[in-house]
mmCIF file of N, CA and C in Angstrom:
data_model
loop_
_atom_site.group_PDB
_atom_site.id
_atom_site.type_symbol
_atom_site.label_atom_id
_atom_site.label_comp_id
_atom_site.label_asym_id
_atom_site.label_seq_id
_atom_site.Cartn_x
_atom_site.Cartn_y
_atom_site.Cartn_z
ATOM 1 N N MET A 1 -33.955 54.266 48.387
ATOM 2 C CA MET A 1 -33.313 53.082 48.922
ATOM 3 C C MET A 1 -34.307 51.942 49.005
ATOM 4 N N PHE A 2 -33.805 50.763 48.856
ATOM 5 C CA PHE A 2 -34.602 49.549 48.886
ATOM 6 C C PHE A 2 -34.367 48.880 50.222
ATOM 7 N N SER A 3 -35.424 48.578 50.946
ATOM 8 C CA SER A 3 -35.186 47.883 52.205
ATOM 9 C C SER A 3 -36.298 46.909 52.500
ATOM 10 N N ILE A 4 -35.909 45.798 53.050
ATOM 11 C CA ILE A 4 -36.820 44.758 53.474
ATOM 12 C C ILE A 4 -36.450 44.459 54.913
ATOM 13 N N PRO A 5 -37.408 44.519 55.815
ATOM 14 C CA PRO A 5 -37.077 44.280 57.221
ATOM 15 C C PRO A 5 -36.329 42.956 57.404
ATOM 16 N N GLY A 6 -35.192 43.034 58.084
ATOM 17 C CA GLY A 6 -34.408 41.845 58.395
ATOM 18 C C GLY A 6 -33.527 41.330 57.264
ATOM 19 N N LEU A 7 -33.552 41.958 56.086
ATOM 20 C CA LEU A 7 -32.745 41.481 54.964
ATOM 21 C C LEU A 7 -31.900 42.631 54.419
ATOM 22 N N LYS A 8 -30.589 42.484 54.536
ATOM 23 C CA LYS A 8 -29.666 43.495 54.023
ATOM 24 C C LYS A 8 -29.368 43.210 52.563
ATOM 25 N N VAL A 9 -29.100 44.260 51.832
ATOM 26 C CA VAL A 9 -28.699 44.074 50.446
ATOM 27 C C VAL A 9 -27.361 43.343 50.416
ATOM 28 N N ILE A 10 -26.430 43.799 51.241
ATOM 29 C CA ILE A 10 -25.105 43.189 51.255
ATOM 30 C C ILE A 10 -24.526 43.304 52.659
ATOM 31 N N SER A 11 -23.806 42.293 53.077
ATOM 32 C CA SER A 11 -23.091 42.333 54.351
ATOM 33 C C SER A 11 -21.623 42.044 54.072
ATOM 34 N N LEU A 12 -20.767 42.435 55.011
ATOM 35 C CA LEU A 12 -19.324 42.312 54.823
ATOM 36 C C LEU A 12 -18.702 41.405 55.864
ATOM 37 N N THR A 13 -17.778 40.566 55.426
ATOM 38 C CA THR A 13 -16.965 39.824 56.383
ATOM 39 C C THR A 13 -15.885 40.773 56.891
ATOM 40 N N ASP A 14 -15.197 40.379 57.949
ATOM 41 C CA ASP A 14 -14.099 41.195 58.476
ATOM 42 C C ASP A 14 -13.024 41.413 57.401
ATOM 43 N N ALA A 15 -12.724 40.367 56.635
ATOM 44 C CA ALA A 15 -11.683 40.464 55.602
ATOM 45 C C ALA A 15 -12.092 41.439 54.500
ATOM 46 N N ALA A 16 -13.358 41.409 54.089
ATOM 47 C CA ALA A 16 -13.828 42.333 53.049
ATOM 48 C C ALA A 16 -13.792 43.770 53.554
ATOM 49 N N ALA A 17 -14.235 43.994 54.770
ATOM 50 C CA ALA A 17 -14.225 45.347 55.340
ATOM 51 C C ALA A 17 -12.798 45.882 55.419
ATOM 52 N N ALA A 18 -11.870 45.053 55.867
ATOM 53 C CA ALA A 18 -10.472 45.476 55.968
ATOM 54 C C ALA A 18 -9.910 45.844 54.595
ATOM 55 N N ARG A 19 -10.217 45.053 53.574
ATOM 56 C CA ARG A 19 -9.709 45.340 52.223
ATOM 57 C C ARG A 19 -10.333 46.614 51.667
ATOM 58 N N ILE A 20 -11.613 46.838 51.899
ATOM 59 C CA ILE A 20 -12.272 48.063 51.433
ATOM 60 C C ILE A 20 -11.629 49.277 52.096
ATOM 61 N N LEU A 21 -11.382 49.194 53.395
ATOM 62 C CA LEU A 21 -10.735 50.305 54.103
ATOM 63 C C LEU A 21 -9.329 50.561 53.554
ATOM 64 N N GLU A 22 -8.629 49.499 53.212
ATOM 65 C CA GLU A 22 -7.295 49.641 52.625
ATOM 66 C C GLU A 22 -7.374 50.332 51.260
ATOM 67 N N ILE A 23 -8.323 49.928 50.434
ATOM 68 C CA ILE A 23 -8.509 50.547 49.115
ATOM 69 C C ILE A 23 -8.846 52.029 49.273
ATOM 70 N N MET A 24 -9.732 52.338 50.205
ATOM 71 C CA MET A 24 -10.134 53.729 50.412
ATOM 72 C C MET A 24 -8.956 54.577 50.900
ATOM 73 N N SER A 25 -8.080 53.990 51.704
ATOM 74 C CA SER A 25 -6.932 54.751 52.206
ATOM 75 C C SER A 25 -5.968 55.109 51.081
ATOM 76 N N HIS A 26 -5.895 54.282 50.049
ATOM 77 C CA HIS A 26 -5.008 54.551 48.919
ATOM 78 C C HIS A 26 -5.589 55.564 47.942
ATOM 79 N N SER A 27 -6.869 55.857 48.059
ATOM 80 C CA SER A 27 -7.483 56.826 47.149
ATOM 81 C C SER A 27 -7.684 58.176 47.831
ATOM 82 N N ALA A 28 -7.103 58.355 49.011
ATOM 83 C CA ALA A 28 -7.281 59.588 49.785
ATOM 84 C C ALA A 28 -6.757 60.825 49.067
ATOM 85 N N GLY A 29 -5.742 60.702 48.251
ATOM 86 C CA GLY A 29 -5.171 61.861 47.577
ATOM 87 C C GLY A 29 -5.805 62.167 46.230
ATOM 88 N N ASP A 30 -6.786 61.375 45.814
ATOM 89 C CA ASP A 30 -7.431 61.591 44.519
ATOM 90 C C ASP A 30 -8.227 62.890 44.514
ATOM 91 N N GLU A 31 -8.548 63.373 43.313
ATOM 92 C CA GLU A 31 -9.275 64.638 43.162
ATOM 93 C C GLU A 31 -10.623 64.623 43.883
ATOM 94 N N ALA A 32 -11.485 63.683 43.538
ATOM 95 C CA ALA A 32 -12.801 63.586 44.176
ATOM 96 C C ALA A 32 -12.702 62.607 45.333
ATOM 97 N N PRO A 33 -13.353 62.904 46.439
ATOM 98 C CA PRO A 33 -13.247 62.006 47.586
ATOM 99 C C PRO A 33 -13.900 60.650 47.319
ATOM 100 N N ALA A 34 -13.293 59.614 47.854
ATOM 101 C CA ALA A 34 -13.838 58.260 47.742
ATOM 102 C C ALA A 34 -14.875 58.083 48.837
ATOM 103 N N LEU A 35 -16.101 57.726 48.442
ATOM 104 C CA LEU A 35 -17.178 57.534 49.404
ATOM 105 C C LEU A 35 -17.301 56.081 49.835
ATOM 106 N N GLY A 36 -16.743 55.184 49.045
ATOM 107 C CA GLY A 36 -16.812 53.760 49.355
ATOM 108 C C GLY A 36 -16.513 52.952 48.112
ATOM 109 N N LEU A 37 -16.736 51.671 48.206
ATOM 110 C CA LEU A 37 -16.549 50.761 47.082
ATOM 111 C C LEU A 37 -17.904 50.546 46.420
ATOM 112 N N ARG A 38 -18.010 50.873 45.136
ATOM 113 C CA ARG A 38 -19.265 50.647 44.396
ATOM 114 C C ARG A 38 -19.227 49.236 43.817
ATOM 115 N N VAL A 39 -20.274 48.471 44.060
ATOM 116 C CA VAL A 39 -20.402 47.140 43.478
ATOM 117 C C VAL A 39 -21.661 47.104 42.633
ATOM 118 N N GLY A 40 -21.614 46.282 41.616
ATOM 119 C CA GLY A 40 -22.758 46.142 40.731
ATOM 120 C C GLY A 40 -22.635 44.890 39.902
ATOM 121 N N VAL A 41 -23.484 44.769 38.928
ATOM 122 C CA VAL A 41 -23.437 43.656 37.988
ATOM 123 C C VAL A 41 -23.625 44.217 36.586
ATOM 124 N N LYS A 42 -23.068 43.520 35.600
ATOM 125 C CA LYS A 42 -23.272 43.901 34.206
ATOM 126 C C LYS A 42 -23.361 42.633 33.379
ATOM 127 N N LYS A 43 -23.975 42.756 32.211
ATOM 128 C CA LYS A 43 -24.058 41.620 31.302
ATOM 129 C C LYS A 43 -22.674 41.345 30.742
ATOM 130 N N GLY A 44 -22.325 40.069 30.671
ATOM 131 C CA GLY A 44 -21.037 39.709 30.100
ATOM 132 C C GLY A 44 -20.593 38.334 30.529
ATOM 133 N N GLY A 45 -19.565 37.847 29.908
ATOM 134 C CA GLY A 45 -19.003 36.541 30.246
ATOM 135 C C GLY A 45 -19.850 35.401 29.731
ATOM 136 N N CYS A 46 -19.326 34.209 29.863
ATOM 137 C CA CYS A 46 -20.006 33.041 29.305
ATOM 138 C C CYS A 46 -21.236 32.623 30.110
ATOM 139 N N ALA A 47 -21.338 33.027 31.377
ATOM 140 C CA ALA A 47 -22.501 32.662 32.186
ATOM 141 C C ALA A 47 -23.579 33.754 32.166
ATOM 142 N N GLY A 48 -23.276 34.911 31.581
ATOM 143 C CA GLY A 48 -24.304 35.927 31.412
ATOM 144 C C GLY A 48 -24.112 37.231 32.163
ATOM 145 N N MET A 49 -23.474 37.197 33.352
ATOM 146 C CA MET A 49 -23.288 38.420 34.124
ATOM 147 C C MET A 49 -21.924 38.411 34.804
ATOM 148 N N GLU A 50 -21.451 39.605 35.125
ATOM 149 C CA GLU A 50 -20.190 39.757 35.845
ATOM 150 C C GLU A 50 -20.399 40.756 36.973
ATOM 151 N N TYR A 51 -19.719 40.539 38.076
ATOM 152 C CA TYR A 51 -19.720 41.506 39.165
ATOM 153 C C TYR A 51 -18.779 42.645 38.790
ATOM 154 N N THR A 52 -19.115 43.861 39.221
ATOM 155 C CA THR A 52 -18.273 45.015 38.920
ATOM 156 C C THR A 52 -17.876 45.729 40.200
ATOM 157 N N PHE A 53 -16.728 46.393 40.149
ATOM 158 C CA PHE A 53 -16.204 47.184 41.270
ATOM 159 C C PHE A 53 -15.641 48.484 40.738
ATOM 160 N N GLU A 54 -15.797 49.540 41.490
ATOM 161 C CA GLU A 54 -15.119 50.801 41.230
ATOM 162 C C GLU A 54 -15.193 51.643 42.499
ATOM 163 N N ILE A 55 -14.392 52.680 42.547
ATOM 164 C CA ILE A 55 -14.444 53.598 43.676
ATOM 165 C C ILE A 55 -15.688 54.471 43.504
ATOM 166 N N ALA A 56 -16.523 54.542 44.528
ATOM 167 C CA ALA A 56 -17.720 55.392 44.478
ATOM 168 C C ALA A 56 -17.319 56.814 44.836
ATOM 169 N N ARG A 57 -17.568 57.717 43.932
ATOM 170 C CA ARG A 57 -17.264 59.127 44.165
ATOM 171 C C ARG A 57 -18.543 59.951 44.269
ATOM 172 N N ALA A 58 -19.692 59.314 44.050
ATOM 173 C CA ALA A 58 -20.997 59.961 44.183
ATOM 174 C C ALA A 58 -22.020 58.883 44.510
ATOM 175 N N ILE A 59 -23.092 59.300 45.137
ATOM 176 C CA ILE A 59 -24.215 58.400 45.407
ATOM 177 C C ILE A 59 -25.307 58.776 44.405
ATOM 178 N N ASN A 60 -25.702 57.821 43.600
ATOM 179 C CA ASN A 60 -26.717 58.060 42.581
ATOM 180 C C ASN A 60 -28.100 57.683 43.098
ATOM 181 N N LYS A 61 -29.112 58.225 42.455
ATOM 182 C CA LYS A 61 -30.489 57.934 42.839
ATOM 183 C C LYS A 61 -30.729 56.426 42.795
ATOM 184 N N GLY A 62 -31.283 55.892 43.872
ATOM 185 C CA GLY A 62 -31.597 54.472 43.943
ATOM 186 C C GLY A 62 -30.481 53.591 44.463
ATOM 187 N N ASP A 63 -29.256 54.134 44.589
ATOM 188 C CA ASP A 63 -28.155 53.342 45.133
ATOM 189 C C ASP A 63 -28.446 52.971 46.583
ATOM 190 N N GLU A 64 -27.987 51.832 46.993
ATOM 191 C CA GLU A 64 -28.102 51.390 48.385
ATOM 192 C C GLU A 64 -26.734 51.554 49.027
ATOM 193 N N VAL A 65 -26.668 52.282 50.127
ATOM 194 C CA VAL A 65 -25.407 52.516 50.817
ATOM 195 C C VAL A 65 -25.391 51.677 52.092
ATOM 196 N N VAL A 66 -24.382 50.831 52.220
ATOM 197 C CA VAL A 66 -24.243 49.959 53.386
ATOM 198 C C VAL A 66 -22.916 50.285 54.054
ATOM 199 N N THR A 67 -22.976 50.656 55.323
ATOM 200 C CA THR A 67 -21.763 50.878 56.102
ATOM 201 C C THR A 67 -21.745 49.846 57.206
ATOM 202 N N GLU A 68 -20.679 49.072 57.207
ATOM 203 C CA GLU A 68 -20.544 47.985 58.169
ATOM 204 C C GLU A 68 -19.067 47.843 58.518
ATOM 205 N N LYS A 69 -18.762 47.719 59.787
ATOM 206 C CA LYS A 69 -17.368 47.549 60.233
ATOM 207 C C LYS A 69 -16.494 48.704 59.737
ATOM 208 N N ASP A 70 -17.053 49.906 59.717
ATOM 209 C CA ASP A 70 -16.394 51.138 59.286
ATOM 210 C C ASP A 70 -16.134 51.211 57.782
ATOM 211 N N ALA A 71 -16.540 50.224 57.013
ATOM 212 C CA ALA A 71 -16.342 50.221 55.562
ATOM 213 C C ALA A 71 -17.678 50.497 54.878
ATOM 214 N N THR A 72 -17.619 51.229 53.767
ATOM 215 C CA THR A 72 -18.835 51.580 53.043
ATOM 216 C C THR A 72 -18.845 50.943 51.666
ATOM 217 N N VAL A 73 -19.993 50.325 51.357
ATOM 218 C CA VAL A 73 -20.234 49.749 50.042
ATOM 219 C C VAL A 73 -21.443 50.463 49.460
ATOM 220 N N VAL A 74 -21.316 50.887 48.218
ATOM 221 C CA VAL A 74 -22.423 51.505 47.499
ATOM 222 C C VAL A 74 -22.875 50.486 46.452
ATOM 223 N N VAL A 75 -24.101 49.988 46.611
ATOM 224 C CA VAL A 75 -24.632 49.008 45.669
ATOM 225 C C VAL A 75 -25.373 49.770 44.581
ATOM 226 N N ASP A 76 -24.929 49.602 43.351
ATOM 227 C CA ASP A 76 -25.552 50.256 42.211
ATOM 228 C C ASP A 76 -27.044 49.921 42.184
ATOM 229 N N ALA A 77 -27.862 50.919 41.909
ATOM 230 C CA ALA A 77 -29.318 50.757 41.928
ATOM 231 C C ALA A 77 -29.785 49.607 41.036
ATOM 232 N N LYS A 78 -29.142 49.413 39.893
ATOM 233 C CA LYS A 78 -29.546 48.353 38.967
ATOM 234 C C LYS A 78 -29.170 46.961 39.471
ATOM 235 N N ALA A 79 -28.348 46.885 40.507
ATOM 236 C CA ALA A 79 -27.867 45.593 40.992
ATOM 237 C C ALA A 79 -28.539 45.147 42.285
ATOM 238 N N VAL A 80 -29.344 45.998 42.901
ATOM 239 C CA VAL A 80 -29.883 45.692 44.231
ATOM 240 C C VAL A 80 -30.612 44.357 44.259
ATOM 241 N N LEU A 81 -31.527 44.114 43.336
ATOM 242 C CA LEU A 81 -32.285 42.860 43.365
ATOM 243 C C LEU A 81 -31.427 41.638 43.040
ATOM 244 N N PHE A 82 -30.306 41.848 42.332
ATOM 245 C CA PHE A 82 -29.387 40.743 42.034
ATOM 246 C C PHE A 82 -28.498 40.405 43.225
ATOM 247 N N LEU A 83 -28.258 41.389 44.105
ATOM 248 C CA LEU A 83 -27.321 41.196 45.216
ATOM 249 C C LEU A 83 -27.993 41.080 46.578
ATOM 250 N N LEU A 84 -29.298 41.186 46.636
ATOM 251 C CA LEU A 84 -30.021 41.157 47.898
ATOM 252 C C LEU A 84 -29.683 39.907 48.712
ATOM 253 N N GLY A 85 -29.183 40.116 49.925
ATOM 254 C CA GLY A 85 -28.827 39.009 50.812
ATOM 255 C C GLY A 85 -27.410 38.489 50.637
ATOM 256 N N THR A 86 -26.597 39.162 49.833
ATOM 257 C CA THR A 86 -25.231 38.713 49.533
ATOM 258 C C THR A 86 -24.260 39.057 50.651
ATOM 259 N N GLU A 87 -23.331 38.155 50.907
ATOM 260 C CA GLU A 87 -22.206 38.419 51.800
ATOM 261 C C GLU A 87 -20.976 38.632 50.924
ATOM 262 N N LEU A 88 -20.291 39.758 51.139
ATOM 263 C CA LEU A 88 -19.061 40.041 50.410
ATOM 264 C C LEU A 88 -17.880 39.663 51.289
ATOM 265 N N ASP A 89 -17.006 38.826 50.746
ATOM 266 C CA ASP A 89 -15.829 38.366 51.472
ATOM 267 C C ASP A 89 -14.596 38.744 50.661
ATOM 268 N N PHE A 90 -13.428 38.604 51.266
ATOM 269 C CA PHE A 90 -12.163 38.819 50.568
ATOM 270 C C PHE A 90 -11.266 37.643 50.903
ATOM 271 N N LYS A 91 -10.797 36.954 49.879
ATOM 272 C CA LYS A 91 -9.973 35.756 50.062
ATOM 273 C C LYS A 91 -8.602 35.952 49.442
ATOM 274 N N THR A 92 -7.613 35.432 50.120
ATOM 275 C CA THR A 92 -6.252 35.431 49.597
ATOM 276 C C THR A 92 -5.753 33.997 49.629
ATOM 277 N N ASP A 93 -5.239 33.546 48.490
ATOM 278 C CA ASP A 93 -4.615 32.228 48.468
ATOM 279 C C ASP A 93 -3.213 32.385 47.905
ATOM 280 N N ARG A 94 -2.609 31.317 47.591
ATOM 281 C CA ARG A 94 -1.208 31.346 47.167
ATOM 282 C C ARG A 94 -0.962 32.204 45.922
ATOM 283 N N PHE A 95 -1.933 32.233 45.001
ATOM 284 C CA PHE A 95 -1.715 32.905 43.728
ATOM 285 C C PHE A 95 -2.589 34.119 43.472
ATOM 286 N N SER A 96 -3.562 34.382 44.327
ATOM 287 C CA SER A 96 -4.446 35.516 44.039
ATOM 288 C C SER A 96 -5.115 36.043 45.297
ATOM 289 N N SER A 97 -5.631 37.238 45.166
ATOM 290 C CA SER A 97 -6.456 37.860 46.195
ATOM 291 C C SER A 97 -7.663 38.441 45.479
ATOM 292 N N THR A 98 -8.854 38.202 46.003
ATOM 293 C CA THR A 98 -10.050 38.651 45.309
ATOM 294 C C THR A 98 -11.237 38.776 46.244
ATOM 295 N N PHE A 99 -12.162 39.653 45.871
ATOM 296 C CA PHE A 99 -13.441 39.701 46.562
ATOM 297 C C PHE A 99 -14.251 38.504 46.105
ATOM 298 N N VAL A 100 -15.014 37.927 47.030
ATOM 299 C CA VAL A 100 -15.862 36.776 46.740
ATOM 300 C C VAL A 100 -17.290 37.126 47.141
ATOM 301 N N PHE A 101 -18.218 36.920 46.221
ATOM 302 C CA PHE A 101 -19.631 37.150 46.487
ATOM 303 C C PHE A 101 -20.279 35.830 46.893
ATOM 304 N N ASN A 102 -20.765 35.753 48.110
ATOM 305 C CA ASN A 102 -21.565 34.616 48.549
ATOM 306 C C ASN A 102 -23.013 35.054 48.367
ATOM 307 N N ASN A 103 -23.511 34.816 47.150
ATOM 308 C CA ASN A 103 -24.777 35.382 46.696
ATOM 309 C C ASN A 103 -25.850 34.299 46.605
ATOM 310 N N PRO A 104 -26.904 34.398 47.424
ATOM 311 C CA PRO A 104 -27.964 33.388 47.374
ATOM 312 C C PRO A 104 -28.763 33.438 46.072
ATOM 313 N N ASN A 105 -28.611 34.479 45.286
ATOM 314 C CA ASN A 105 -29.329 34.626 44.018
ATOM 315 C C ASN A 105 -28.547 34.073 42.835
ATOM 316 N N GLN A 106 -27.314 33.647 43.086
ATOM 317 C CA GLN A 106 -26.465 33.119 42.021
ATOM 318 C C GLN A 106 -26.892 31.696 41.702
ATOM 319 N N VAL A 107 -27.219 31.466 40.444
ATOM 320 C CA VAL A 107 -27.697 30.161 39.999
ATOM 321 C C VAL A 107 -26.535 29.266 39.584
ATOM 322 N N SER A 108 -25.557 29.852 38.884
ATOM 323 C CA SER A 108 -24.403 29.076 38.423
ATOM 324 C C SER A 108 -23.258 30.025 38.129
ATOM 325 N N ALA A 109 -22.087 29.432 37.884
ATOM 326 C CA ALA A 109 -20.898 30.215 37.527
ATOM 327 C C ALA A 109 -20.160 29.461 36.424
ATOM 328 N N CYS A 110 -19.422 30.202 35.628
ATOM 329 C CA CYS A 110 -18.648 29.557 34.576
ATOM 330 C C CYS A 110 -17.390 28.928 35.174
ATOM 331 N N GLY A 111 -16.747 28.104 34.407
ATOM 332 C CA GLY A 111 -15.557 27.410 34.884
ATOM 333 C C GLY A 111 -14.385 28.324 35.185
ATOM 334 N N CYS A 112 -14.309 29.467 34.500
ATOM 335 C CA CYS A 112 -13.178 30.373 34.724
ATOM 336 C C CYS A 112 -13.382 31.224 35.975
ATOM 337 N N GLY A 113 -14.591 31.266 36.499
ATOM 338 C CA GLY A 113 -14.859 32.029 37.712
ATOM 339 C C GLY A 113 -15.046 33.516 37.490
ATOM 340 N N GLU A 114 -15.091 33.950 36.236
ATOM 341 C CA GLU A 114 -15.225 35.376 35.935
ATOM 342 C C GLU A 114 -16.662 35.825 35.736
ATOM 343 N N SER A 115 -17.568 34.905 35.413
ATOM 344 C CA SER A 115 -18.949 35.320 35.203
ATOM 345 C C SER A 115 -19.894 34.360 35.906
ATOM 346 N N VAL A 116 -21.112 34.865 36.139
ATOM 347 C CA VAL A 116 -22.111 34.122 36.904
ATOM 348 C C VAL A 116 -23.485 34.291 36.267
ATOM 349 N N GLU A 117 -24.375 33.398 36.624
ATOM 350 C CA GLU A 117 -25.777 33.564 36.281
ATOM 351 C C GLU A 117 -26.489 33.914 37.574
ATOM 352 N N ILE A 118 -27.207 35.029 37.560
ATOM 353 C CA ILE A 118 -27.898 35.510 38.756
ATOM 354 C C ILE A 118 -29.351 35.761 38.413
ATOM 355 N N LYS A 119 -30.252 35.273 39.234
ATOM 356 C CA LYS A 119 -31.675 35.552 39.084
ATOM 357 C C LYS A 119 -32.044 36.620 40.100
ATOM 358 N N PRO A 120 -32.623 37.743 39.653
ATOM 359 C CA PRO A 120 -32.994 38.788 40.610
ATOM 360 C C PRO A 120 -34.109 38.318 41.527
ATOM 361 N N ARG A 121 -34.097 38.813 42.753
ATOM 362 C CA ARG A 121 -35.172 38.515 43.683
ATOM 363 C C ARG A 121 -36.444 39.164 43.171
ATOM 364 N N ASN A 122 -37.551 38.516 43.380
ATOM 365 C CA ASN A 122 -38.848 39.032 43.007
ATOM 366 C C ASN A 122 -39.354 39.914 44.134
ATOM 367 N N GLU A 123 -39.615 41.179 43.854
ATOM 368 C CA GLU A 123 -40.029 42.116 44.901
ATOM 369 C C GLU A 123 -41.318 41.679 45.581
ATOM 370 N N SER A 124 -42.284 41.135 44.845
ATOM 371 C CA SER A 124 -43.547 40.733 45.450
ATOM 372 C C SER A 124 -43.361 39.532 46.377
ATOM 373 N N ALA A 125 -42.455 38.621 46.032
ATOM 374 C CA ALA A 125 -42.170 37.481 46.905
ATOM 375 C C ALA A 125 -41.496 37.944 48.185
ATOM 376 N N LEU A 126 -40.639 38.958 48.071
ATOM 377 C CA LEU A 126 -39.957 39.484 49.258
ATOM 378 C C LEU A 126 -40.930 40.179 50.190
ATOM 379 N N ALA A 127 -41.909 40.867 49.639
ATOM 380 C CA ALA A 127 -42.878 41.592 50.472
ATOM 381 C C ALA A 127 -43.695 40.611 51.308
ATOM 382 N N ALA A 128 -43.882 39.386 50.812
ATOM 383 C CA ALA A 128 -44.650 38.383 51.542
ATOM 384 C C ALA A 128 -43.867 37.751 52.681
ATOM 385 N N SER A 129 -42.507 37.910 52.675
ATOM 386 C CA SER A 129 -41.715 37.266 53.719
ATOM 387 C C SER A 129 -41.624 38.089 54.973
#
């Protein structure tokens, strides 16, 4: 696990925690138990990266597990430095409902809102803080 005193990899708003708990309740009858919501990043889209979601059914080496407000998020090991300090929210408007990443490492986003440019935190700079 990756940890920096006073800095969480990810935190949850009340709305995000409620939505994660709702998702987990719907996967209760699945074959493998749902351990939480796995979040990560992958290369793609016009801005270079996309956020990813899936049901976490296992904890992999290096994953960061965050439990907050009774909801569990598993941050993929490859995404930790990209998501460090991020707040995960859930927004509903007239036409859509979606998770929103309030990510201090996000440099820009494309016009469609599907991809982002994220600069990973530098581990040596974090150790100095």
